[in-house]
Amino acid sequence: MFLSSATAVAWAAEDARGRSLVQNEQPSGYDEPLRPQFHFTAKKNWLNDPNGLVSYDGEYHLFLQHNPEKPDWGPMHWGHAVSTDLVHWKELPIALYPDELGTCWSGSGIVDRANTSGLKSGDEDPILLFYTAAAGEKPASQCLAYSNDRGRTFTKYSANPILPHIVATNRDPKVIWHEPTKRWVMALFKDGNTYALFSSTDLKSWTHLHDLEFPGCGECPDLFELPVDDNPKHRKWVFVGGDGSYLLGSFDGKEFNRESGPHRADYGTNYYATQTFSNIPERDGRRIQMAWMRGGTYPGMPFNQQMNFPTELSLRTFPAGIRLCRVPVREIASLYGKEQSWKNETVTPGTNLLEGLKGELYDIQAEFDLGDVEELRLELRGQAISYRPAGGKLTCVGQTCDLKPIDGRLKLRALVDRTSLEVYADDGRAVFSFCFLPAAGEPRYELSAHGGSVKVVSFRAVELKSSWR
Ligand code: FRU
């Protein structure tokens, strides 16, 4: 098993209460040429979906679909990492291993604060994981595992499965607490474009509520409520499908009623299997999402695949209706280094404002007054972004979305890592996620105006440090 190599140097970090946070290999390495520097990767081998995202006692737990044997998809285990800030992750030993019911496919995590499951055995609240046992001799079923030691060890529930096979490879249970009805609710992918909802009072026996059609979408459901425009009295429920696209509606604990959607969540090519954290403390109150940046390639690397950078979700009203917006979590500031910035600069054709940028990792935040420009072009580590205000088209790395200027302006934010680029336009109104292979030589950056000039209201390029050091 890769985490117990005899040459590994054991180390321990402590949390605020002096308890051991992590025991693991020394976090050295993580510096190969194609290794993302602030996006999560497994130290070795394959990962896909983020699973069991849960916050408990000051730690964020990220479990992951993981094949510990090879840098390819294969027999699924739940890998595990923890973080106190969503930025610096420490890989822990594997949390779930395959058993006679099957390998461990995707699912979710919750904290059973009121011990409704009766699985609590010590001073800590139990953390419960819901996963799909699949690719075994029996057809796919939903199972439970629990931890009474802050997620350091997990025990499989003795009467698994908690939800027997229904149809096809039914999978990916996402469990949430529904306060008004004081019930647990499970969203489950059945087959095709069909999902099902179940409810439970003890997390062990589940009653079918209803089935739900999600045109064009399958796998990895999520379900949560958010205020609209920060108004706590105006709230909507969001039902998310495997590619992050979502339905908006109402949910009374029994039935999800779609009011609009599906709406697209990402216009890039590498965003899949999203999930939001449960049990984020109320005083924080954020809805934080992670996703698998499906499809990147990392030739010659000991790892394969990366997660996105965690984002904070919100619902905001636009002329077309209410939409889900997404921006990087503020904790990214802990990686901030040297900054270069410009204010009120006019860029005319033939000049490149970013000629002097040479770094490889950036958080870029810009606002443009578009003036009479025909096309605004940005190149970030050789990845092309183009905006044409007249038609209202934003194109990133060959993918285009409609985005009309707001009051003649455009805001762009971009996270640039060694092998990924995330672009957030207009405070997360449109997001593009990409993986790329960097060209040889010095990273190239460009900001130029074509067919007119553009006013750079502000442009900040903040260099980022590696989160692995
Ligand atoms: C999504 C998915 C899930 C499944 C898991 C298996 O990427 O196909 O539906 O549970 O990956 O690794």
Short mmCIF file of C-alpha atoms and ligand atoms in Angstrom, two decimals:
data_model
loop_
_atom_site.label_atom_id
_atom_site.label_comp_id
_atom_site.label_asym_id
_atom_site.label_seq_id
_atom_site.Cartn_x
_atom_site.Cartn_y
_atom_site.Cartn_z
CA MET A 1 0.00 0.00 0.00
CA PHE A 2 1.53 3.27 -1.06
CA LEU A 3 1.17 5.15 2.21
CA SER A 4 3.18 2.73 4.29
CA SER A 5 6.44 2.72 2.37
CA ALA A 6 9.29 1.80 4.71
CA THR A 7 11.29 4.79 3.57
CA ALA A 8 8.50 7.24 4.34
CA VAL A 9 9.35 9.76 7.01
CA ALA A 10 6.53 9.83 9.53
CA TRP A 11 5.47 13.22 10.80
CA ALA A 12 2.63 14.57 12.85
CA ALA A 13 0.89 17.93 12.92
CA GLU A 14 -1.36 19.07 15.74
CA ASP A 15 -4.62 20.93 15.68
CA ALA A 16 -5.52 23.87 17.93
CA ARG A 17 -6.43 21.48 20.75
CA GLY A 18 -3.09 19.73 20.56
CA ARG A 19 -4.49 16.56 19.03
CA SER A 20 -2.72 14.76 16.27
CA LEU A 21 -4.03 16.10 12.99
CA VAL A 22 -2.29 13.94 10.49
CA GLN A 23 0.18 11.14 10.36
CA ASN A 24 1.59 10.74 6.97
CA GLU A 25 4.62 10.86 4.80
CA GLN A 26 6.47 14.11 4.90
CA PRO A 27 4.78 16.48 2.46
CA SER A 28 7.97 16.82 0.44
CA GLY A 29 7.87 16.17 -3.27
CA TYR A 30 4.64 17.32 -4.91
CA ASP A 31 6.90 19.29 -7.23
CA GLU A 32 7.07 17.29 -10.45
CA PRO A 33 6.82 19.43 -13.60
CA LEU A 34 3.12 18.68 -14.24
CA ARG A 35 2.02 18.51 -10.57
CA PRO A 36 -0.61 21.17 -9.78
CA GLN A 37 0.72 23.35 -6.97
CA PHE A 38 -2.54 24.44 -5.34
CA HIS A 39 -5.05 21.93 -6.67
CA PHE A 40 -5.43 18.64 -4.83
CA THR A 41 -3.83 15.56 -6.35
CA ALA A 42 -3.22 12.15 -4.82
CA LYS A 43 0.44 11.74 -4.02
CA LYS A 44 0.43 8.67 -6.22
CA ASN A 45 -1.93 7.07 -8.71
CA TRP A 46 -5.48 7.71 -9.78
CA LEU A 47 -8.27 9.87 -8.38
CA ASN A 48 -11.70 10.83 -9.66
CA ASP A 49 -14.76 12.15 -7.80
CA PRO A 50 -14.51 14.08 -4.53
CA ASN A 51 -16.50 12.08 -1.97
CA GLY A 52 -17.74 12.44 1.60
CA LEU A 53 -17.05 16.19 1.80
CA VAL A 54 -17.69 17.08 5.42
CA SER A 55 -16.43 19.61 7.93
CA TYR A 56 -15.90 18.47 11.51
CA ASP A 57 -14.25 20.25 14.41
CA GLY A 58 -12.14 22.61 12.37
CA GLU A 59 -11.14 20.13 9.68
CA TYR A 60 -12.40 19.68 6.15
CA HIS A 61 -12.43 16.06 5.04
CA LEU A 62 -11.95 15.30 1.37
CA PHE A 63 -12.40 11.66 0.43
CA LEU A 64 -11.68 10.68 -3.14
CA GLN A 65 -12.40 7.96 -5.62
CA HIS A 66 -8.95 6.44 -5.66
CA ASN A 67 -7.13 3.52 -7.23
CA PRO A 68 -4.05 3.10 -5.02
CA GLU A 69 -2.44 0.58 -7.37
CA LYS A 70 -2.27 2.39 -10.70
CA PRO A 71 -2.49 5.83 -12.31
CA ASP A 72 -5.69 4.65 -14.07
CA TRP A 73 -9.30 4.13 -13.00
CA GLY A 74 -9.58 0.70 -11.35
CA PRO A 75 -10.84 -0.96 -8.17
CA MET A 76 -12.19 1.97 -6.21
CA HIS A 77 -11.11 2.78 -2.66
CA TRP A 78 -11.91 5.95 -0.75
CA GLY A 79 -8.69 7.90 -0.42
CA HIS A 80 -8.68 10.56 2.26
CA ALA A 81 -7.18 13.99 2.92
CA VAL A 82 -7.80 16.68 5.54
CA SER A 83 -7.30 20.42 5.62
CA THR A 84 -7.97 23.21 8.08
CA ASP A 85 -8.27 25.84 5.32
CA LEU A 86 -9.35 24.09 2.06
CA VAL A 87 -5.97 25.04 0.59
CA HIS A 88 -3.32 22.94 2.35
CA TRP A 89 -4.25 19.25 2.24
CA LYS A 90 -2.63 16.32 3.99
CA GLU A 91 -3.22 12.86 2.62
CA LEU A 92 -4.30 10.33 5.25
CA PRO A 93 -4.41 6.55 4.97
CA ILE A 94 -7.15 5.06 2.80
CA ALA A 95 -10.54 5.30 4.53
CA LEU A 96 -12.56 2.60 2.74
CA TYR A 97 -11.38 -0.62 1.10
CA PRO A 98 -13.40 -2.87 -1.20
CA ASP A 99 -15.12 -5.82 0.48
CA GLU A 100 -17.36 -8.73 -0.50
CA LEU A 101 -20.15 -6.32 -1.48
CA GLY A 102 -17.94 -4.59 -4.02
CA THR A 103 -15.53 -1.75 -4.60
CA CYS A 104 -16.30 1.63 -3.01
CA TRP A 105 -17.86 4.08 -5.45
CA SER A 106 -18.94 7.65 -4.85
CA GLY A 107 -21.01 8.99 -1.99
CA SER A 108 -21.20 11.57 0.76
CA GLY A 109 -20.49 12.28 4.42
CA ILE A 110 -22.40 13.80 7.33
CA VAL A 111 -21.89 14.39 11.04
CA ASP A 112 -24.59 12.73 13.15
CA ARG A 113 -24.61 15.35 15.91
CA ALA A 114 -27.77 14.07 17.61
CA ASN A 115 -26.63 10.43 17.29
CA THR A 116 -29.80 9.56 15.36
CA SER A 117 -27.98 6.48 14.05
CA GLY A 118 -27.05 5.23 17.53
CA LEU A 119 -23.54 4.62 16.20
CA LYS A 120 -21.79 7.00 18.61
CA SER A 121 -19.39 5.28 20.97
CA GLY A 122 -17.14 7.96 22.48
CA ASP A 123 -16.91 11.71 23.04
CA GLU A 124 -16.74 12.69 19.41
CA ASP A 125 -19.80 13.00 17.15
CA PRO A 126 -19.82 10.18 14.62
CA ILE A 127 -18.91 10.96 11.01
CA LEU A 128 -20.97 8.77 8.68
CA LEU A 129 -20.02 7.95 5.10
CA PHE A 130 -22.56 6.75 2.53
CA TYR A 131 -21.08 5.03 -0.50
CA THR A 132 -22.00 2.68 -3.29
CA ALA A 133 -20.70 -0.86 -3.18
CA ALA A 134 -20.35 -1.63 -6.89
CA ALA A 135 -18.31 -3.69 -9.29
CA GLY A 136 -18.62 -6.71 -7.02
CA GLU A 137 -20.36 -10.03 -7.53
CA LYS A 138 -23.67 -8.53 -6.41
CA PRO A 139 -25.45 -5.61 -8.10
CA ALA A 140 -24.71 -2.11 -6.79
CA SER A 141 -26.15 -1.19 -3.38
CA GLN A 142 -25.77 1.68 -0.91
CA CYS A 143 -23.66 1.18 2.20
CA LEU A 144 -22.66 2.97 5.39
CA ALA A 145 -19.38 3.33 7.29
CA TYR A 146 -18.78 5.38 10.44
CA SER A 147 -16.00 6.90 12.49
CA ASN A 148 -15.94 7.80 16.17
CA ASP A 149 -12.41 9.19 16.08
CA ARG A 150 -12.67 12.35 13.96
CA GLY A 151 -12.43 10.43 10.74
CA ARG A 152 -9.15 8.67 11.52
CA THR A 153 -10.61 5.17 11.18
CA PHE A 154 -13.87 3.92 9.69
CA THR A 155 -15.94 0.83 10.47
CA LYS A 156 -18.35 -0.57 7.92
CA TYR A 157 -21.89 -0.89 9.29
CA SER A 158 -22.55 -4.54 10.10
CA ALA A 159 -25.94 -4.70 8.34
CA ASN A 160 -24.82 -3.25 4.99
CA PRO A 161 -26.29 -2.57 2.51
CA ILE A 162 -28.61 0.06 3.98
CA LEU A 163 -30.35 0.40 0.61
CA PRO A 164 -30.44 -2.71 -1.56
CA HIS A 165 -30.07 -2.68 -5.33
CA ILE A 166 -32.94 -0.97 -7.18
CA VAL A 167 -31.93 -0.70 -10.81
CA ALA A 168 -28.86 -0.79 -13.08
CA THR A 169 -25.76 0.61 -11.35
CA ASN A 170 -27.77 2.84 -8.99
CA ARG A 171 -25.22 4.92 -7.13
CA ASP A 172 -23.70 8.04 -5.53
CA PRO A 173 -25.85 8.62 -2.40
CA LYS A 174 -25.78 12.23 -1.18
CA VAL A 175 -27.26 12.55 2.31
CA ILE A 176 -28.44 15.86 3.80
CA TRP A 177 -30.34 16.96 6.90
CA HIS A 178 -33.75 18.55 6.23
CA GLU A 179 -34.42 20.72 9.25
CA PRO A 180 -38.15 21.56 8.71
CA THR A 181 -39.17 17.88 8.63
CA LYS A 182 -36.36 16.74 10.96
CA ARG A 183 -35.45 13.99 8.52
CA TRP A 184 -32.36 12.87 6.68
CA VAL A 185 -32.80 12.91 2.91
CA MET A 186 -30.80 10.89 0.38
CA ALA A 187 -30.52 11.82 -3.28
CA LEU A 188 -29.49 8.84 -5.40
CA PHE A 189 -28.69 8.39 -9.08
CA LYS A 190 -30.74 5.53 -10.52
CA ASP A 191 -30.09 5.23 -14.26
CA GLY A 192 -30.27 7.30 -17.45
CA ASN A 193 -31.50 10.75 -16.39
CA THR A 194 -33.42 9.52 -13.34
CA TYR A 195 -32.63 10.27 -9.71
CA ALA A 196 -34.56 9.25 -6.59
CA LEU A 197 -35.07 10.82 -3.18
CA PHE A 198 -35.38 8.85 0.08
CA SER A 199 -35.85 9.87 3.70
CA SER A 200 -34.80 8.42 7.03
CA THR A 201 -34.84 9.20 10.73
CA ASP A 202 -31.99 6.88 11.70
CA LEU A 203 -29.73 6.92 8.60
CA LYS A 204 -30.05 3.14 8.37
CA SER A 205 -33.54 2.51 7.01
CA TRP A 206 -34.69 4.57 4.05
CA THR A 207 -38.15 5.28 2.57
CA HIS A 208 -38.58 6.15 -1.09
CA LEU A 209 -40.02 9.66 -1.59
CA HIS A 210 -40.11 10.13 -5.34
CA ASP A 211 -38.20 9.90 -8.62
CA LEU A 212 -36.92 12.92 -10.46
CA GLU A 213 -35.99 13.45 -14.10
CA PHE A 214 -32.95 15.58 -14.87
CA PRO A 215 -32.78 16.06 -18.66
CA GLY A 216 -29.29 15.43 -19.99
CA CYS A 217 -27.73 14.53 -16.66
CA GLY A 218 -26.77 11.48 -14.61
CA GLU A 219 -24.56 10.44 -11.64
CA CYS A 220 -23.39 12.31 -8.50
CA PRO A 221 -26.44 14.25 -7.22
CA ASP A 222 -26.32 17.07 -4.70
CA LEU A 223 -29.17 18.94 -3.02
CA PHE A 224 -29.04 22.11 -0.94
CA GLU A 225 -30.83 25.38 -0.22
CA LEU A 226 -29.36 28.84 -0.72
CA PRO A 227 -30.58 32.41 -0.21
CA VAL A 228 -31.17 34.42 -3.38
CA ASP A 229 -29.18 37.67 -3.56
CA ASP A 230 -28.13 37.17 0.09
CA ASN A 231 -31.75 37.57 1.20
CA PRO A 232 -32.36 34.98 3.94
CA LYS A 233 -36.14 35.27 3.40
CA HIS A 234 -35.93 34.42 -0.32
CA ARG A 235 -34.50 30.93 -0.70
CA LYS A 236 -34.34 28.31 -3.45
CA TRP A 237 -33.38 24.66 -3.49
CA VAL A 238 -30.70 23.53 -5.93
CA PHE A 239 -30.58 19.99 -7.32
CA VAL A 240 -27.19 19.37 -8.93
CA GLY A 241 -26.36 16.60 -11.39
CA GLY A 242 -23.07 14.89 -12.25
CA ASP A 243 -21.66 17.55 -14.57
CA GLY A 244 -22.49 20.33 -12.11
CA SER A 245 -25.53 21.51 -14.05
CA TYR A 246 -28.50 22.23 -11.83
CA LEU A 247 -32.24 22.60 -11.41
CA LEU A 248 -33.73 25.34 -9.24
CA GLY A 249 -36.91 24.79 -7.31
CA SER A 250 -38.55 24.11 -3.99
CA PHE A 251 -38.23 21.12 -1.67
CA ASP A 252 -40.59 20.38 1.23
CA GLY A 253 -38.75 17.34 2.50
CA LYS A 254 -40.86 15.08 0.30
CA GLU A 255 -40.75 16.38 -3.22
CA PHE A 256 -38.38 18.48 -5.27
CA ASN A 257 -40.41 20.75 -7.58
CA ARG A 258 -38.44 22.07 -10.48
CA GLU A 259 -39.02 25.73 -11.29
CA SER A 260 -36.19 26.25 -13.80
CA GLY A 261 -33.26 24.49 -15.41
CA PRO A 262 -31.24 22.54 -16.23
CA HIS A 263 -28.73 25.38 -16.16
CA ARG A 264 -25.14 24.89 -17.15
CA ALA A 265 -22.53 25.27 -14.40
CA ASP A 266 -19.28 25.26 -16.31
CA TYR A 267 -18.34 26.13 -19.88
CA GLY A 268 -14.90 24.50 -19.82
CA THR A 269 -14.00 20.93 -20.59
CA ASN A 270 -12.81 19.64 -17.20
CA TYR A 271 -15.48 19.90 -14.51
CA TYR A 272 -17.35 16.87 -13.22
CA ALA A 273 -18.73 15.01 -10.20
CA THR A 274 -19.34 18.05 -8.04
CA GLN A 275 -20.20 17.85 -4.37
CA THR A 276 -20.68 20.39 -1.57
CA PHE A 277 -19.47 20.11 2.02
CA SER A 278 -21.88 19.24 4.78
CA ASN A 279 -21.73 20.41 8.40
CA ILE A 280 -20.00 23.72 7.68
CA PRO A 281 -20.42 25.66 10.96
CA GLU A 282 -23.37 28.06 10.97
CA ARG A 283 -21.17 31.04 11.83
CA ASP A 284 -19.37 30.38 8.52
CA GLY A 285 -22.48 29.48 6.57
CA ARG A 286 -20.87 29.04 3.16
CA ARG A 287 -21.88 26.41 0.60
CA ILE A 288 -18.53 25.14 -0.66
CA GLN A 289 -18.19 22.92 -3.70
CA MET A 290 -15.43 20.74 -5.07
CA ALA A 291 -15.26 18.84 -8.35
CA TRP A 292 -13.05 16.49 -10.28
CA MET A 293 -11.22 18.19 -13.18
CA ARG A 294 -12.01 15.17 -15.32
CA GLY A 295 -9.90 14.50 -18.34
CA GLY A 296 -6.54 16.20 -17.75
CA THR A 297 -3.44 14.30 -18.88
CA TYR A 298 -0.17 14.14 -16.96
CA PRO A 299 2.33 12.11 -19.00
CA GLY A 300 5.08 10.52 -16.96
CA MET A 301 3.69 11.66 -13.59
CA PRO A 302 3.24 9.36 -10.57
CA PHE A 303 -0.28 10.76 -10.07
CA ASN A 304 -3.24 11.10 -12.40
CA GLN A 305 -6.10 13.69 -12.25
CA GLN A 306 -6.66 16.75 -10.06
CA MET A 307 -9.54 18.32 -8.12
CA ASN A 308 -10.74 21.85 -8.87
CA PHE A 309 -9.94 24.67 -6.48
CA PRO A 310 -12.81 24.78 -3.92
CA THR A 311 -15.45 27.40 -4.67
CA GLU A 312 -18.14 29.24 -2.74
CA LEU A 313 -21.61 29.10 -4.29
CA SER A 314 -24.33 31.75 -4.31
CA LEU A 315 -27.63 32.39 -6.09
CA ARG A 316 -27.99 35.74 -7.84
CA THR A 317 -30.68 37.29 -10.01
CA PHE A 318 -29.90 38.24 -13.62
CA PRO A 319 -32.16 39.41 -16.47
CA ALA A 320 -32.49 35.75 -17.55
CA GLY A 321 -33.44 34.62 -14.04
CA ILE A 322 -31.75 33.24 -10.92
CA ARG A 323 -28.41 31.51 -11.47
CA LEU A 324 -25.79 29.73 -9.39
CA CYS A 325 -22.50 31.65 -9.21
CA ARG A 326 -19.15 30.31 -8.12
CA VAL A 327 -15.94 31.97 -6.93
CA PRO A 328 -12.75 30.57 -5.35
CA VAL A 329 -12.87 30.31 -1.55
CA ARG A 330 -11.28 33.31 0.14
CA GLU A 331 -8.69 31.09 1.86
CA ILE A 332 -6.67 31.23 -1.36
CA ALA A 333 -5.24 34.45 0.09
CA SER A 334 -3.02 32.30 2.32
CA LEU A 335 -0.96 31.51 -0.78
CA TYR A 336 -0.57 35.11 -1.92
CA GLY A 337 2.94 36.29 -2.75
CA LYS A 338 4.28 39.11 -4.86
CA GLU A 339 1.67 41.26 -6.61
CA GLN A 340 1.79 43.31 -9.78
CA SER A 341 -1.09 45.66 -10.40
CA TRP A 342 -2.35 48.26 -12.82
CA LYS A 343 -5.10 50.85 -12.47
CA ASN A 344 -6.82 53.00 -15.09
CA GLU A 345 -4.47 52.02 -17.91
CA THR A 346 -5.62 52.33 -21.49
CA VAL A 347 -4.51 49.45 -23.67
CA THR A 348 -4.28 50.32 -27.36
CA PRO A 349 -3.68 47.88 -30.24
CA GLY A 350 -0.07 46.70 -30.54
CA THR A 351 0.79 46.71 -26.83
CA ASN A 352 0.91 43.87 -24.32
CA LEU A 353 0.28 45.02 -20.77
CA LEU A 354 1.44 41.70 -19.31
CA GLU A 355 4.77 41.43 -21.08
CA GLY A 356 6.60 41.48 -17.75
CA LEU A 357 4.69 38.61 -16.11
CA LYS A 358 6.86 35.53 -15.76
CA GLY A 359 5.41 33.50 -12.88
CA GLU A 360 3.76 30.10 -13.18
CA LEU A 361 1.01 30.33 -10.52
CA TYR A 362 -1.37 33.28 -10.30
CA ASP A 363 -4.63 34.57 -8.93
CA ILE A 364 -5.60 37.22 -11.50
CA GLN A 365 -8.40 39.70 -10.83
CA ALA A 366 -9.30 42.25 -13.46
CA GLU A 367 -12.00 44.71 -14.40
CA PHE A 368 -12.27 46.24 -17.86
CA ASP A 369 -14.16 49.23 -19.20
CA LEU A 370 -14.68 47.91 -22.69
CA GLY A 371 -14.97 51.23 -24.53
CA ASP A 372 -14.96 50.71 -28.28
CA VAL A 373 -12.84 47.57 -28.32
CA GLU A 374 -13.78 44.89 -30.83
CA GLU A 375 -11.88 42.13 -29.07
CA LEU A 376 -10.07 41.94 -25.76
CA ARG A 377 -7.48 39.17 -25.67
CA LEU A 378 -5.77 37.56 -22.73
CA GLU A 379 -3.25 34.78 -22.79
CA LEU A 380 -2.49 33.10 -19.47
CA ARG A 381 0.33 30.55 -19.59
CA GLY A 382 -0.35 30.29 -23.28
CA GLN A 383 -4.11 29.61 -22.78
CA ALA A 384 -6.20 32.01 -24.88
CA ILE A 385 -9.17 34.01 -23.58
CA SER A 386 -11.05 36.37 -25.86
CA TYR A 387 -13.99 38.68 -25.25
CA ARG A 388 -16.06 40.38 -27.95
CA PRO A 389 -18.39 42.87 -26.25
CA ALA A 390 -20.58 43.57 -29.30
CA GLY A 391 -21.82 39.98 -29.60
CA GLY A 392 -21.40 39.34 -25.89
CA LYS A 393 -19.22 36.24 -26.39
CA LEU A 394 -16.54 35.06 -24.00
CA THR A 395 -14.25 32.36 -25.41
CA CYS A 396 -11.75 30.49 -23.23
CA VAL A 397 -9.49 27.83 -24.72
CA GLY A 398 -11.88 27.37 -27.63
CA GLN A 399 -15.10 27.14 -25.57
CA THR A 400 -17.62 29.97 -25.83
CA CYS A 401 -20.45 31.26 -23.65
CA ASP A 402 -22.86 34.18 -24.06
CA LEU A 403 -22.02 36.96 -21.67
CA LYS A 404 -23.28 40.49 -22.26
CA PRO A 405 -21.23 43.31 -20.71
CA ILE A 406 -22.74 44.84 -17.56
CA ASP A 407 -22.71 48.66 -17.86
CA GLY A 408 -20.00 48.41 -20.52
CA ARG A 409 -17.73 46.44 -18.21
CA LEU A 410 -16.37 42.92 -17.77
CA LYS A 411 -14.81 41.39 -14.67
CA LEU A 412 -12.49 38.41 -15.01
CA ARG A 413 -10.81 36.30 -12.38
CA ALA A 414 -8.46 33.46 -13.23
CA LEU A 415 -6.57 30.87 -11.22
CA VAL A 416 -3.50 29.69 -13.09
CA ASP A 417 -1.78 26.51 -11.94
CA ARG A 418 0.85 24.36 -13.65
CA THR A 419 -1.70 22.21 -15.45
CA SER A 420 -5.06 23.89 -14.88
CA LEU A 421 -6.84 27.16 -15.53
CA GLU A 422 -10.13 28.28 -13.96
CA VAL A 423 -11.76 31.44 -15.30
CA TYR A 424 -14.58 33.15 -13.39
CA ALA A 425 -16.33 35.94 -15.29
CA ASP A 426 -18.42 38.64 -13.59
CA ASP A 427 -18.08 37.31 -10.03
CA GLY A 428 -18.70 33.72 -11.03
CA ARG A 429 -21.68 34.29 -13.34
CA ALA A 430 -19.89 32.14 -15.94
CA VAL A 431 -17.07 29.74 -15.08
CA PHE A 432 -14.69 27.77 -17.31
CA SER A 433 -12.50 24.95 -15.96
CA PHE A 434 -9.66 23.54 -18.01
CA CYS A 435 -6.69 21.24 -17.68
CA PHE A 436 -3.77 21.87 -20.02
CA LEU A 437 -0.22 20.78 -20.68
CA PRO A 438 2.12 23.76 -20.43
CA ALA A 439 4.29 24.59 -23.42
CA ALA A 440 8.05 24.32 -22.97
CA GLY A 441 9.91 27.48 -22.05
CA GLU A 442 8.92 30.55 -20.08
CA PRO A 443 5.19 30.94 -19.27
CA ARG A 444 3.62 33.49 -21.61
CA TYR A 445 1.08 36.15 -20.63
CA GLU A 446 -0.65 38.73 -22.78
CA LEU A 447 -3.32 41.37 -22.50
CA SER A 448 -4.09 43.16 -25.74
CA ALA A 449 -6.83 45.16 -27.42
CA HIS A 450 -7.91 44.68 -31.04
CA GLY A 451 -10.03 46.98 -33.22
CA GLY A 452 -10.20 49.69 -30.55
CA SER A 453 -8.81 50.32 -27.09
CA VAL A 454 -9.85 49.07 -23.69
CA LYS A 455 -9.53 50.67 -20.29
CA VAL A 456 -8.11 48.47 -17.59
CA VAL A 457 -9.99 49.74 -14.54
CA SER A 458 -7.89 47.45 -12.38
CA PHE A 459 -5.68 44.42 -12.92
CA ARG A 460 -4.05 42.47 -10.11
CA ALA A 461 -1.75 39.56 -10.82
CA VAL A 462 -0.93 37.93 -7.49
CA GLU A 463 1.70 35.22 -7.54
CA LEU A 464 0.70 32.11 -5.60
CA LYS A 465 2.93 29.93 -3.47
CA SER A 466 2.68 26.18 -3.61
CA SER A 467 0.23 24.76 -1.11
CA TRP A 468 2.45 21.70 -0.65
CA ARG A 469 5.26 23.60 1.04
C1 FRU B 1 -18.63 9.61 -11.62
C2 FRU B 1 -18.67 8.13 -11.29
C3 FRU B 1 -19.74 7.84 -10.27
C4 FRU B 1 -19.25 6.56 -9.67
C5 FRU B 1 -17.76 6.77 -9.65
C6 FRU B 1 -16.94 5.52 -9.86
O1 FRU B 1 -17.39 10.01 -12.11
O2 FRU B 1 -18.88 7.37 -12.46
O3 FRU B 1 -21.04 7.76 -10.77
O4 FRU B 1 -19.76 6.33 -8.39
O5 FRU B 1 -17.47 7.69 -10.68
O6 FRU B 1 -15.57 5.79 -9.74
#
